[in-house]
Coordinates of C-alpha atoms in Angstrom, one line a residue:
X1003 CA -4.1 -28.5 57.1
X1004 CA -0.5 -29.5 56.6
X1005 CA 2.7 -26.9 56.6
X1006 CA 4.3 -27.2 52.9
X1007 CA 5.8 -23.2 53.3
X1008 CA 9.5 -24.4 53.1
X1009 CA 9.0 -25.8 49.2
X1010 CA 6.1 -22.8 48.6
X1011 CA 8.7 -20.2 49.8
X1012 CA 10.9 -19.3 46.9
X1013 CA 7.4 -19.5 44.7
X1014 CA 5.3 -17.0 47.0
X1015 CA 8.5 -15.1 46.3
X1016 CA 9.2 -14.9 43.0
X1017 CA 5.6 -14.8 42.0
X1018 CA 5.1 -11.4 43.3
X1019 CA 7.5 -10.4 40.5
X1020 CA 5.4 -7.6 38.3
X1021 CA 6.6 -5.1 35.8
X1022 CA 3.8 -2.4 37.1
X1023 CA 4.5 0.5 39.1
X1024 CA 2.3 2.8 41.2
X1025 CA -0.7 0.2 41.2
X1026 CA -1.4 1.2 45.2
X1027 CA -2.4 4.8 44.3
X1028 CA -5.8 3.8 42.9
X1029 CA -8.9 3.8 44.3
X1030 CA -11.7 1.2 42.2
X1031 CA -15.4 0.6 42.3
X1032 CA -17.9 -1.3 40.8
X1033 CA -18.1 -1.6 37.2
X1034 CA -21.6 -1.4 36.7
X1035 CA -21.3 2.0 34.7
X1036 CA -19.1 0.4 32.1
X1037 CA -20.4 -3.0 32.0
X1038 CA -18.8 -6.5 32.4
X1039 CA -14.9 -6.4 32.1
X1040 CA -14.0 -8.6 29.1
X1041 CA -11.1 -10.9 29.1
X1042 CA -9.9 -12.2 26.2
X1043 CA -7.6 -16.0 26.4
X1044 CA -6.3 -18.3 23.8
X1045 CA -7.5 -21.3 26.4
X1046 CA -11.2 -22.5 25.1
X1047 CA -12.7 -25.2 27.6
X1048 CA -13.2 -28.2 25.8
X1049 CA -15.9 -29.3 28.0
X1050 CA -18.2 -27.5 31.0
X1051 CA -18.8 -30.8 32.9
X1052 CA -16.3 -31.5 35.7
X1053 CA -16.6 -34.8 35.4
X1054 CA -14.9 -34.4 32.1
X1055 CA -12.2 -32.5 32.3
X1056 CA -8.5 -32.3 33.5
X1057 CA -7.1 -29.5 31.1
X1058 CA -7.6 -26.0 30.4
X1059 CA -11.5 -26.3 30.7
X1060 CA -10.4 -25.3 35.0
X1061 CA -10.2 -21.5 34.0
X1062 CA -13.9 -21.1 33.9
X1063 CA -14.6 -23.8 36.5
X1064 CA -12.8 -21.8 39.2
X1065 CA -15.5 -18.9 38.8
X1066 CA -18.4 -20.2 38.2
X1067 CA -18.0 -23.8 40.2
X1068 CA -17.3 -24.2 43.5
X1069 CA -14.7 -26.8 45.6
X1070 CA -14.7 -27.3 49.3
X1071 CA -10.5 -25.9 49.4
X1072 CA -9.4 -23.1 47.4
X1073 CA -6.6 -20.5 47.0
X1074 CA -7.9 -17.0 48.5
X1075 CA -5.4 -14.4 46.6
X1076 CA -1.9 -14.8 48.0
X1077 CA -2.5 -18.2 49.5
X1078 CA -0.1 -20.9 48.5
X1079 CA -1.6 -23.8 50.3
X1080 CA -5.6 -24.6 49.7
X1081 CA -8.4 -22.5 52.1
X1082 CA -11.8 -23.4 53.0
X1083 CA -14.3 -22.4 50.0
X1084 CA -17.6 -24.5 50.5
X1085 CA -16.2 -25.7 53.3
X1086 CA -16.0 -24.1 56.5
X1087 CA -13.2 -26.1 58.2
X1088 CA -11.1 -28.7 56.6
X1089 CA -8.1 -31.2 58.3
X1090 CA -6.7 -34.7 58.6
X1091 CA -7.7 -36.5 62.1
X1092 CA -5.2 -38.8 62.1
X1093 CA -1.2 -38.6 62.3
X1094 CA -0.7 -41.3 59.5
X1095 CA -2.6 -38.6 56.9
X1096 CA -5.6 -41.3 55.1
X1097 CA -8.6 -39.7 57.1
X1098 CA -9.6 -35.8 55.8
X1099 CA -12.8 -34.2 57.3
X1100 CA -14.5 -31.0 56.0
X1101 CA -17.2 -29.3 57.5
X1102 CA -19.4 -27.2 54.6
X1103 CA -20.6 -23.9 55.6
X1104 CA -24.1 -23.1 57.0
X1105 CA -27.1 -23.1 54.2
X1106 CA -25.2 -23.7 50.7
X1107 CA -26.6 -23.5 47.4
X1108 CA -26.6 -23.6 43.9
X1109 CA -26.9 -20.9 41.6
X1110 CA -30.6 -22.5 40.8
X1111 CA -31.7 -21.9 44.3
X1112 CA -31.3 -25.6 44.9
X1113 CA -29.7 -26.7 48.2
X1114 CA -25.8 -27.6 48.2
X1115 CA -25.2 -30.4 50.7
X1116 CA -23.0 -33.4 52.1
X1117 CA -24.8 -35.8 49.9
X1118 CA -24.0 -32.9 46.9
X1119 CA -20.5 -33.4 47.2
X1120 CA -20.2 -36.7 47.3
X1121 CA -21.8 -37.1 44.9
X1122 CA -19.8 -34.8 42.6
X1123 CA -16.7 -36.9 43.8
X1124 CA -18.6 -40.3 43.2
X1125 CA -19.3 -39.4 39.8
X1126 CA -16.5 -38.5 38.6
X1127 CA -15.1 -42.1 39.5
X1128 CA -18.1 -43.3 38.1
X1129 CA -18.3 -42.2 34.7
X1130 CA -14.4 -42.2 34.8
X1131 CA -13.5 -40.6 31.4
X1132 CA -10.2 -42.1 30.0
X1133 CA -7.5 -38.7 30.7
X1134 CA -10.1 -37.4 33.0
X1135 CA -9.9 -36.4 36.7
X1136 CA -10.5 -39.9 38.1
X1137 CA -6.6 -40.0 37.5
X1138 CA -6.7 -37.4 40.6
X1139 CA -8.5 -39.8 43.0
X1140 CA -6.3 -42.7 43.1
X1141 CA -5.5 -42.5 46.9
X1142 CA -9.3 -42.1 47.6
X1143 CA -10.9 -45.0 48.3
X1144 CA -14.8 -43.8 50.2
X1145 CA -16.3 -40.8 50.8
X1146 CA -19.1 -40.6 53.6
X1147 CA -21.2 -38.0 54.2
X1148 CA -22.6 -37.5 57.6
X1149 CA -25.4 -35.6 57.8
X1150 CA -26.0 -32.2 55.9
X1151 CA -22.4 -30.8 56.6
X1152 CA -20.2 -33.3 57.4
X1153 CA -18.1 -35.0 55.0
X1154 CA -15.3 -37.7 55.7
X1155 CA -12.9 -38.8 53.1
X1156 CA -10.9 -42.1 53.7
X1157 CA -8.1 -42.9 52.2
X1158 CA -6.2 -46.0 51.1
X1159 CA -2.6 -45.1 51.5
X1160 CA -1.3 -41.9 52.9
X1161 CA -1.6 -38.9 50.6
X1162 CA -0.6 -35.1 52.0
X1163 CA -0.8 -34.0 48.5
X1164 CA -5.3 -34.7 48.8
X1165 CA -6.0 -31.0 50.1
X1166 CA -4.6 -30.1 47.0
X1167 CA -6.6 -32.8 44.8
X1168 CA -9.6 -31.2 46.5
X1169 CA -8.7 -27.6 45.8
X1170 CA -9.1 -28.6 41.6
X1171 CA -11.7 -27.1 39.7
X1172 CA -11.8 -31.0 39.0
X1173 CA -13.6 -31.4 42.5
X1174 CA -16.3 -29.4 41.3
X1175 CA -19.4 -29.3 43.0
X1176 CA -22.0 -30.4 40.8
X1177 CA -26.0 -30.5 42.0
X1178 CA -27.0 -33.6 41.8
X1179 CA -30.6 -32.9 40.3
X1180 CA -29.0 -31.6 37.3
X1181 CA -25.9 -34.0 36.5
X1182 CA -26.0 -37.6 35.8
X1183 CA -25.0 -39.9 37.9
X1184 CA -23.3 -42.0 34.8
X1185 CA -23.0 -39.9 32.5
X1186 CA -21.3 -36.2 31.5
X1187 CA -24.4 -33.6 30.8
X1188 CA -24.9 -32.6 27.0
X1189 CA -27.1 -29.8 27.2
X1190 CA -24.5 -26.9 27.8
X1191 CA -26.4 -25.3 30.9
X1192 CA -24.0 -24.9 34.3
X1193 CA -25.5 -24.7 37.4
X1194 CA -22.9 -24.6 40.1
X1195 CA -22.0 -22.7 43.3
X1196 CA -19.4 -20.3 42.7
X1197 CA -18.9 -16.7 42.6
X1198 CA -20.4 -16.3 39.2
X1199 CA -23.3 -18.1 37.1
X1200 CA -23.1 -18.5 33.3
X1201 CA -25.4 -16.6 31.9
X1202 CA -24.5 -17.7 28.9
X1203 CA -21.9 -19.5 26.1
X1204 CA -20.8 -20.3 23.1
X1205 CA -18.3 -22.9 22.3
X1206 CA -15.0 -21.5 21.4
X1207 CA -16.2 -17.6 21.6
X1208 CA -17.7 -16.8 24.5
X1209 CA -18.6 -17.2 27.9
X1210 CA -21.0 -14.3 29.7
X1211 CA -20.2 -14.5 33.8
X1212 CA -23.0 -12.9 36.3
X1213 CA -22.9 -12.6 39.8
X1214 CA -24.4 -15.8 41.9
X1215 CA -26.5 -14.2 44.4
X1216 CA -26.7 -17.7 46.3
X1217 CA -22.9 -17.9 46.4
X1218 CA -21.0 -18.2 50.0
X1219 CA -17.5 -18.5 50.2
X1220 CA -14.0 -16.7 50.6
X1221 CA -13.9 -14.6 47.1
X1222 CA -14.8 -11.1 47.5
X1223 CA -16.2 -9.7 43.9
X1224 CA -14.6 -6.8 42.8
X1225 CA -17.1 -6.6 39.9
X1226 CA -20.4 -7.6 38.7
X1227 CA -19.5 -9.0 35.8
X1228 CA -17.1 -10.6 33.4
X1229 CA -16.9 -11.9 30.1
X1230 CA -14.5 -14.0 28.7
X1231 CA -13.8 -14.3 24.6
X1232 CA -11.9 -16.9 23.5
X1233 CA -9.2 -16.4 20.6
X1234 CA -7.4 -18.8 18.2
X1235 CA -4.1 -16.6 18.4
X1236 CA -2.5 -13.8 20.1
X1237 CA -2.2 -11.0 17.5
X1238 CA -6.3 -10.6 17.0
X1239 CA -6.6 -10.8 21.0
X1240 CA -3.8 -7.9 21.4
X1241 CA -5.6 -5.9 18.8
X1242 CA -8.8 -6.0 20.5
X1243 CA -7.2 -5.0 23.8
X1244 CA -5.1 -2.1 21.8
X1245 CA -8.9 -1.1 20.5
X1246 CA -10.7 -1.4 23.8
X1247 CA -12.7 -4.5 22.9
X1248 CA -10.9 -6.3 25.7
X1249 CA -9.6 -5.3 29.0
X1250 CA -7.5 -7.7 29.9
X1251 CA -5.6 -10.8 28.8
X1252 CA -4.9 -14.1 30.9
X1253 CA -3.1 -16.9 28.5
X1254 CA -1.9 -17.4 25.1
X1255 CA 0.4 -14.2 24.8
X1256 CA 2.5 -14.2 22.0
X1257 CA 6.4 -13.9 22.7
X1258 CA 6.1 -11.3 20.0
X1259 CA 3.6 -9.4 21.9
X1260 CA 5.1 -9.7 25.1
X1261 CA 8.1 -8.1 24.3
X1262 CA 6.6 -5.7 21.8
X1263 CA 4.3 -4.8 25.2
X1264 CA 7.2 -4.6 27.1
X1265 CA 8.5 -1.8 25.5
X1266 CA 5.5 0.1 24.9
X1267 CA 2.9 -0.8 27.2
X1268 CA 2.5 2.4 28.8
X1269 CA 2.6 4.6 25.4
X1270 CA -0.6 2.4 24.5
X1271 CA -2.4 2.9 28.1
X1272 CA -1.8 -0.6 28.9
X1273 CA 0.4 -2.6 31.7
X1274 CA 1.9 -5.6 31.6
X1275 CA 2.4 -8.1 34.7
X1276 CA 4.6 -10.5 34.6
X1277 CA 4.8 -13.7 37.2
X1278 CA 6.8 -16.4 37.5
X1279 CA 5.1 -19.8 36.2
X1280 CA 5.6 -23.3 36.8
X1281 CA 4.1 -24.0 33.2
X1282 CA 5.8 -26.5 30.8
X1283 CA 5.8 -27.8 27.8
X1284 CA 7.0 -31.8 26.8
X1285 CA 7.0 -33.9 24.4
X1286 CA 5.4 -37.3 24.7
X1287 CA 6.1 -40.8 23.1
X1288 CA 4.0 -43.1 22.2
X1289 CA 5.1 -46.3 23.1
X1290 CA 2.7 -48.7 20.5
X1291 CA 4.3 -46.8 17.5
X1292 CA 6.6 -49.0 15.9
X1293 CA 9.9 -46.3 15.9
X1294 CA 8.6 -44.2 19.1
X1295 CA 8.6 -47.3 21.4
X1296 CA 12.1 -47.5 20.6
X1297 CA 14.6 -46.2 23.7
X1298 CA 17.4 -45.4 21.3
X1299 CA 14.8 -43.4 19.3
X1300 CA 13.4 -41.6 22.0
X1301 CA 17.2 -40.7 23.5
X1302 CA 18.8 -39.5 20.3
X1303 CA 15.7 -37.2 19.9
X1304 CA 17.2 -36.2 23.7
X1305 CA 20.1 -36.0 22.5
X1306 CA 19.3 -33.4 20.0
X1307 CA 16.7 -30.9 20.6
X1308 CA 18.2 -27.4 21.9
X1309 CA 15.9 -26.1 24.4
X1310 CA 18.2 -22.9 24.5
X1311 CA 17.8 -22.2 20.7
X1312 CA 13.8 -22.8 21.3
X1313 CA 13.9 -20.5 24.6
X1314 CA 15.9 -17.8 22.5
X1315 CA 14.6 -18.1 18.8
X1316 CA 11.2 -18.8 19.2
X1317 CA 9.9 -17.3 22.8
X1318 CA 12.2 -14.1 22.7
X1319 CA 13.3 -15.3 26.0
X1320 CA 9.8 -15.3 27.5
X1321 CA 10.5 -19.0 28.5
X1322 CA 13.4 -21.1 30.2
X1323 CA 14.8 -23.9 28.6
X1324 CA 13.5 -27.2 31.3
X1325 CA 16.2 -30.1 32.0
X1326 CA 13.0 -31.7 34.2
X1327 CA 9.4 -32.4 34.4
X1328 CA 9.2 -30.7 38.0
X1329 CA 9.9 -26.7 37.5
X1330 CA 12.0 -24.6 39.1
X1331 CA 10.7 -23.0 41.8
X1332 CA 9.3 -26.4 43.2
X1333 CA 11.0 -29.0 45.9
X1334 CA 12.2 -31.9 43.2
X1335 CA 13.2 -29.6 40.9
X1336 CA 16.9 -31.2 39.2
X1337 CA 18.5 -30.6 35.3
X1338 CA 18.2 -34.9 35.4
X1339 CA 17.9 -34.7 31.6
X1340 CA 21.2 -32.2 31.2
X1341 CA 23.1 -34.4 33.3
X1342 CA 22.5 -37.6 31.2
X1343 CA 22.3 -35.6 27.6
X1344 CA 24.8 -33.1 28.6
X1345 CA 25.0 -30.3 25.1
X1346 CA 23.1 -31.4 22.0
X1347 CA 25.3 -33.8 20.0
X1348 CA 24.1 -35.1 16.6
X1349 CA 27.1 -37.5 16.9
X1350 CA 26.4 -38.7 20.1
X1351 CA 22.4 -39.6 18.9
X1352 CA 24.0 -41.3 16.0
X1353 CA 25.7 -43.3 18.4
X1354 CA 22.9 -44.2 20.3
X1355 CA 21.3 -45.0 17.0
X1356 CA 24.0 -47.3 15.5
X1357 CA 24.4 -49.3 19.2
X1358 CA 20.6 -50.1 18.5
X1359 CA 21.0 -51.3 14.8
X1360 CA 19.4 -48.5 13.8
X1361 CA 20.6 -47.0 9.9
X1362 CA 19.3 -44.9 7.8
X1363 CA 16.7 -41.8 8.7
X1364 CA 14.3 -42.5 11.4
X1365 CA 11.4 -41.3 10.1
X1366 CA 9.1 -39.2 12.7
X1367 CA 5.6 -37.3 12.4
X1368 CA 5.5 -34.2 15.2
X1369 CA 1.9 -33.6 16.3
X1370 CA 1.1 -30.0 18.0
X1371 CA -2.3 -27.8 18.6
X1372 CA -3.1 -25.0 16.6
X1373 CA -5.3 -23.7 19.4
X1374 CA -4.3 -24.5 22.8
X1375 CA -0.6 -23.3 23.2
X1376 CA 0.1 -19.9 21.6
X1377 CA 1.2 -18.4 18.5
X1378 CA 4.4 -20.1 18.8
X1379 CA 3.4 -23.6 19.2
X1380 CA 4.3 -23.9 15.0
X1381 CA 7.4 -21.9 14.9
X1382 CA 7.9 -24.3 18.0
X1383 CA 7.8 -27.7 16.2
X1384 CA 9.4 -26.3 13.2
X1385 CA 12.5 -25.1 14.8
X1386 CA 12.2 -29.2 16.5
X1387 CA 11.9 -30.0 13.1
X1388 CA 14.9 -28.4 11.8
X1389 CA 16.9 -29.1 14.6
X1390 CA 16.5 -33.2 14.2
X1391 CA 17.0 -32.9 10.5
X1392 CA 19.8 -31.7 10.5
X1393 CA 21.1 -34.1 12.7
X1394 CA 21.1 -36.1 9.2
X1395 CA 18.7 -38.6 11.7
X1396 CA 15.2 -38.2 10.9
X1397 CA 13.0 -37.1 8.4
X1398 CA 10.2 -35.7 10.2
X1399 CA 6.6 -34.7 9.2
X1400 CA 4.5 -32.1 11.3
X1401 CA 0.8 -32.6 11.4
X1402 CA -1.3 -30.5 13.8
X1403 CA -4.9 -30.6 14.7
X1404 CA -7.4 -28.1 16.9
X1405 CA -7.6 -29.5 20.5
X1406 CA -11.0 -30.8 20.8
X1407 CA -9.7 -32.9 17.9
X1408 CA -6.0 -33.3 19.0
X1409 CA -6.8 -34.5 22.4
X1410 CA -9.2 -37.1 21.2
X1411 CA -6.6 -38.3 19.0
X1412 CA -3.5 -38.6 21.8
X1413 CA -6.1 -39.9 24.0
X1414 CA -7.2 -42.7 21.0
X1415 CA -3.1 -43.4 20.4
X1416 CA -2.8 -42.0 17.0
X1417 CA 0.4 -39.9 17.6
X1418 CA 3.7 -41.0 17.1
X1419 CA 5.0 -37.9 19.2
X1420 CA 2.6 -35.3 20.1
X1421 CA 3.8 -32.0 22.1
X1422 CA 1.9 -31.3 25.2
X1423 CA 1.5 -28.1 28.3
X1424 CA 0.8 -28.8 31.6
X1425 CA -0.4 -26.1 33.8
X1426 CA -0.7 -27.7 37.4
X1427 CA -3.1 -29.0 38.6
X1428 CA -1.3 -27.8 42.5
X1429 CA 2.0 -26.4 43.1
X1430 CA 3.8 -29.4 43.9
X1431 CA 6.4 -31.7 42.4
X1432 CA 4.2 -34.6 42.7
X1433 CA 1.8 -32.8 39.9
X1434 CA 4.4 -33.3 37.4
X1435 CA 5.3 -36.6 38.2
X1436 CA 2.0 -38.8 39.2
X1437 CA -0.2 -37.6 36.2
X1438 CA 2.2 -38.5 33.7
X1439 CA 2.8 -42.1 35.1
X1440 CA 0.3 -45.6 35.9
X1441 CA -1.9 -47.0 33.5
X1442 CA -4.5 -44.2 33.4
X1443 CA -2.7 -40.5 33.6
X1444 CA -3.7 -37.3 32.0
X1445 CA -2.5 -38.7 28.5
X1446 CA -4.6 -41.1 27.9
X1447 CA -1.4 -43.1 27.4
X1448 CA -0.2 -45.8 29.5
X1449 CA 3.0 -45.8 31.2
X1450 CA 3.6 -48.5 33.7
X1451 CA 6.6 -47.0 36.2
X1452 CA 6.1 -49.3 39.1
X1453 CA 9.0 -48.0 41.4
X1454 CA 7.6 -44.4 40.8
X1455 CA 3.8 -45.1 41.7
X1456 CA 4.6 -48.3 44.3
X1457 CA 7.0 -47.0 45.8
X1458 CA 8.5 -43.2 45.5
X1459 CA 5.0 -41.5 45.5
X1460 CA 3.6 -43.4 48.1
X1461 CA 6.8 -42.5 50.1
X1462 CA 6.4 -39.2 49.6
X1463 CA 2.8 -38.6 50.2
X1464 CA 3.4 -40.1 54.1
X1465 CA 5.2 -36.6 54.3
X1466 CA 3.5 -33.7 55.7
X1467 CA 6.2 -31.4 54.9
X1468 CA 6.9 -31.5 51.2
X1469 CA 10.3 -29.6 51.1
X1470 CA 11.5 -32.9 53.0
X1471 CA 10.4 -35.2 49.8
X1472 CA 13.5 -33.6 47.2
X1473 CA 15.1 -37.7 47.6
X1474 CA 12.0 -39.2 46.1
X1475 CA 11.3 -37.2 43.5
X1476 CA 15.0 -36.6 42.3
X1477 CA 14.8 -40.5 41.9
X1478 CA 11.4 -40.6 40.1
X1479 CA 12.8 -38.4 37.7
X1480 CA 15.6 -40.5 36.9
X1481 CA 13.4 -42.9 35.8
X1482 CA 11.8 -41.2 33.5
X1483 CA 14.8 -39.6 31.9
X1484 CA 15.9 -43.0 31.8
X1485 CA 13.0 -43.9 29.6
X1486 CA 13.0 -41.0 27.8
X1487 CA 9.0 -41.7 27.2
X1488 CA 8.5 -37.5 28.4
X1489 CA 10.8 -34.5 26.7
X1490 CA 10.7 -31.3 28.8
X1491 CA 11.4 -28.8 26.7
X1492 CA 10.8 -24.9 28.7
X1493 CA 9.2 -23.9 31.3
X1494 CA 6.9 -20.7 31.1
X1495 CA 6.1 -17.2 33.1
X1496 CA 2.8 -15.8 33.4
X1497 CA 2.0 -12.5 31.4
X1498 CA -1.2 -10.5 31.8
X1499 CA -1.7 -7.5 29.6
X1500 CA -4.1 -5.7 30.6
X1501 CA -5.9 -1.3 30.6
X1502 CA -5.1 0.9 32.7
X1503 CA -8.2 1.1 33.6
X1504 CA -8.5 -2.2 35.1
X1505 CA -7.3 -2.7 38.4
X1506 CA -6.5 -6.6 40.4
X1507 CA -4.6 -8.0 37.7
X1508 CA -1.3 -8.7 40.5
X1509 CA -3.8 -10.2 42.6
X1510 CA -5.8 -12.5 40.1
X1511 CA -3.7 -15.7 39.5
X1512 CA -3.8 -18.2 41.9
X1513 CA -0.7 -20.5 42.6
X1514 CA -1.7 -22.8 39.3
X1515 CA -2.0 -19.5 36.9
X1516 CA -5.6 -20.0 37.1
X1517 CA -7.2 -16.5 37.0
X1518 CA -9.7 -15.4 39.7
X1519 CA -12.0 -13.1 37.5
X1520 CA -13.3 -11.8 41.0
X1521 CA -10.5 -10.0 41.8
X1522 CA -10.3 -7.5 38.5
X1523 CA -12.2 -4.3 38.9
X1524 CA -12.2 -0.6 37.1
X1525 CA -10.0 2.2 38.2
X1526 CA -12.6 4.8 39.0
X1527 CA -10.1 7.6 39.9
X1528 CA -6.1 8.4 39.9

């Protein structure tokens, strides 16, 4: 493994931020007598099949899948999981080798091997959904599997950022008895390796976790069970944790709520812990539409939007405004798009506008998700709305759409600008550069930035210590504010609300604000 502590620092310390006091004084048990502990989330997977997936869907991968490199709790840099040892064998960083652990299996009882992952990693470049995690394996180029435990991965340029590509729920393990070889499985049924099984699920409700009693790996269950409900908004998941229903929340947190729980958490026997994130939220052109292919379209909407206003109206200050794709908190991090844009000035966008021949109103049609963001994702695009109207610039439409729907439609090109999140995939600035860029990335939308994936990104893979890489991606993300094809708008914290009586809530996120459901457990005395 490769030392990346001198970017990771300032994150490992600001992520221990929590407003809960007195946690240590508990003792906790099993949660047998109470059954599962419910968690409720506004984040539905929109798929269960790895192969598939390079969103949201990772939440209930991470329990109930399994990848050779995780994040034990506290971790900032990726541990051996399914495997028992993991490191590069060469200087130049293009060979990886992992060694599994001793007699693996599946949840089915079926035998978890070399060949398995290889398999799970060959498939996924097989069936190669467009926006999927194929995007994650462009510096791979074989994988060999040497007998039952040995794997080698061999690169084709250097990449120090591929521990962390492995450490993705998108890695996966997948038995190979059960999962097509060319195709994603249909028949809702998950049989992977991690600490939990799914007992059961229904789409967009409910997912029952169980204990794996063939599981082997570094996460220590604090329960038995968990079961995760899925909401549409925040209010009717805050309710049900107010009523008992739930015991804890993990995403979608209303700015409302948060602050409403801030202030009275403790009168309603509940906590609330707050971390630092590195979420964010964008906008993204599309570059076919006739007016959003346009730079001096794209740069007087730049020019414009008040993130501050957004931050502060909207989010109640739960969010920061974002000047960059890379967050604070991160190596790379700059204010790129502040330097260039400077204040918002409707008269310098009409500028920009008239230089380019452009008279008259633009005319613009805002996409958003009704279901993936938050509560505030409208209030979001209709204070965008209002804010580039009455620049006297555009008349804009909004148009939203549920995600299943919305992403098939980004990923089809029928958006003229459509507002996206990212949560990382690993806590590294090149995650919120490489996905984004190349002619397949995460949106389904093609961006050809040749200096940034020829060039800058190979340069700064070669590096072993990523708080040495700031030059590279500073320069990458002049690029892109020079194309103006991405927006950053804020960038997020992490709030879990969650009873008193639950317990592991500090301890439960790991370094991409995916929750580890193995590390919540009951309070069974004060």
């Amino acid at each position: 493994m490769f030392n990346r502590n001198q970017c990771l620092r300032q994150l490992a310390a600001i992520t221990s931020i929590s407003l809960v006091a007195g946690c240590g004084v508990l003792s906790s048990g099993s949660s047998d007598d109470k059954g599962p502990i419910v968690v409720g989330t506004t984040s539905a997977p929109s798929t269960l099949d790895p192969a598939a997936s390079w969103d949201g869907s990772w939440e209930l991968f991470r329990n109930i899948y399994q990848t050779l490199l995780s994040y034990p709790s506290g971790a900032t840099t990726p541990q051996p999981d399914a495997a028992e040892s993991c490191k590069f064998t060469d200087t130049a960083n293009r060979t990886y080798r992992c060694i599994l652990r001793s007699d693996m299996k599946f949840s089915d009882g079926d035998t978890l091997d070399a060949r398995s992952v290889k398999y799970s990693i060959d498939r996924i470049r097989k069936i190669n959904v467009k926006g999927g995690p194929a995007g994650l394996l462009g510096s791979l180029d074989r994988v060999q599997a040497l007998g039952d435990r040995e794997l080698v991965f061999h690169l084709n340029k250097s990449d120090a950022t591929f521990p962390f590509v492995l450490a993705t729920p998108a890695m996966s393990i997948v038995d190979p008895d059960d999962y097509p070889a060319d195709s994603l499985r249909k028949d809702g049924k998950v049989f992977g390796s991690g600490p939990y099984s799914l007992k059961s699920y229904e789409d967009g409700k409910q997912a029952e976790l169980v204990t794996n009693d063939h599981y082997k790996g570094f996460a220590q269950r604090r329960n038995d069970a968990v079961t995760i409900r899925y909401f549409q908004s925040s209010a009717p998941m805050v309710k049900a944790l107010k009523d008992k229903k739930i015991d804890v929340t993990y995403r979608g947190l209303a700015a409302s709520d948060v602050v409403s729980l801030q202030a009275h958490a403790s009168q309603e026997g509940l906590e609330l812990v707050e971390n630092a994130g590195i979420e964010i939220s964008y906008l993204v052109f599309n570059p076919k539409d006739p007016w959003a292919k346009k730079p001096a379209v794209r740069k007087a909407i730049a020019q414009i939007i008040d993130r501050p206003a957004i931050a502060h109206k909207v989010y109640k200050d739960t969010v920061d405004p974002l000047y960059s794709m890379v967050p604070a908190g991160l190596a790379g991090h700059s204010t790129a798009y502040f330097d260039d844009f400077g204040e918002p000035s409707s008269s310098k966008a009409r500028k920009l506008l008239l230089e380019a021949g452009i008279t008259g109103h633009v005319p613009l049609t805002l996409w958003y998700t009704t279901d993936r963001y938050g509560s505030e994702t409208r209030p979001e695009f209709e204070e965008l709305k209002q804010q580039l109207e009455d620049s006297g610039l555009f008349k804009v439409t909004l148009k939203s759409r549920p995600w299943k729907t919305y992403e098939a439609g980004y990923r089809k090109g029928e958006y003229q600008v459509f507002g996206r999140g990212w949560f990382p995939d690993f806590p590294d600035a090149d995650n919120f550069i490489a996905p984004f860029v190349g002619d397949q990335n995460a949106l389904g939308t093609p961006y050809p930035a040749p200096q940034i994936t020829n060039t800058l990104l190979p340069e700064s893979r070669r590096q072993s210590d990523r708080g040495a890489v700031v030059k590279e991606f500073q320069e990458a993300q002049q690029i892109l504010v020079d194309d103006a094809r991405l927006l950053p708008l804020w960038q997020g914290k992490q709030y879990v609300a969650v009873s008193e009586e639950i317990a592991g809530a500090e301890q439960a996120l790991d370094p991409s604000t995916i929750m580890m459901m193995w590390e919540l457990d009951r309070k069974t005395s004060w």
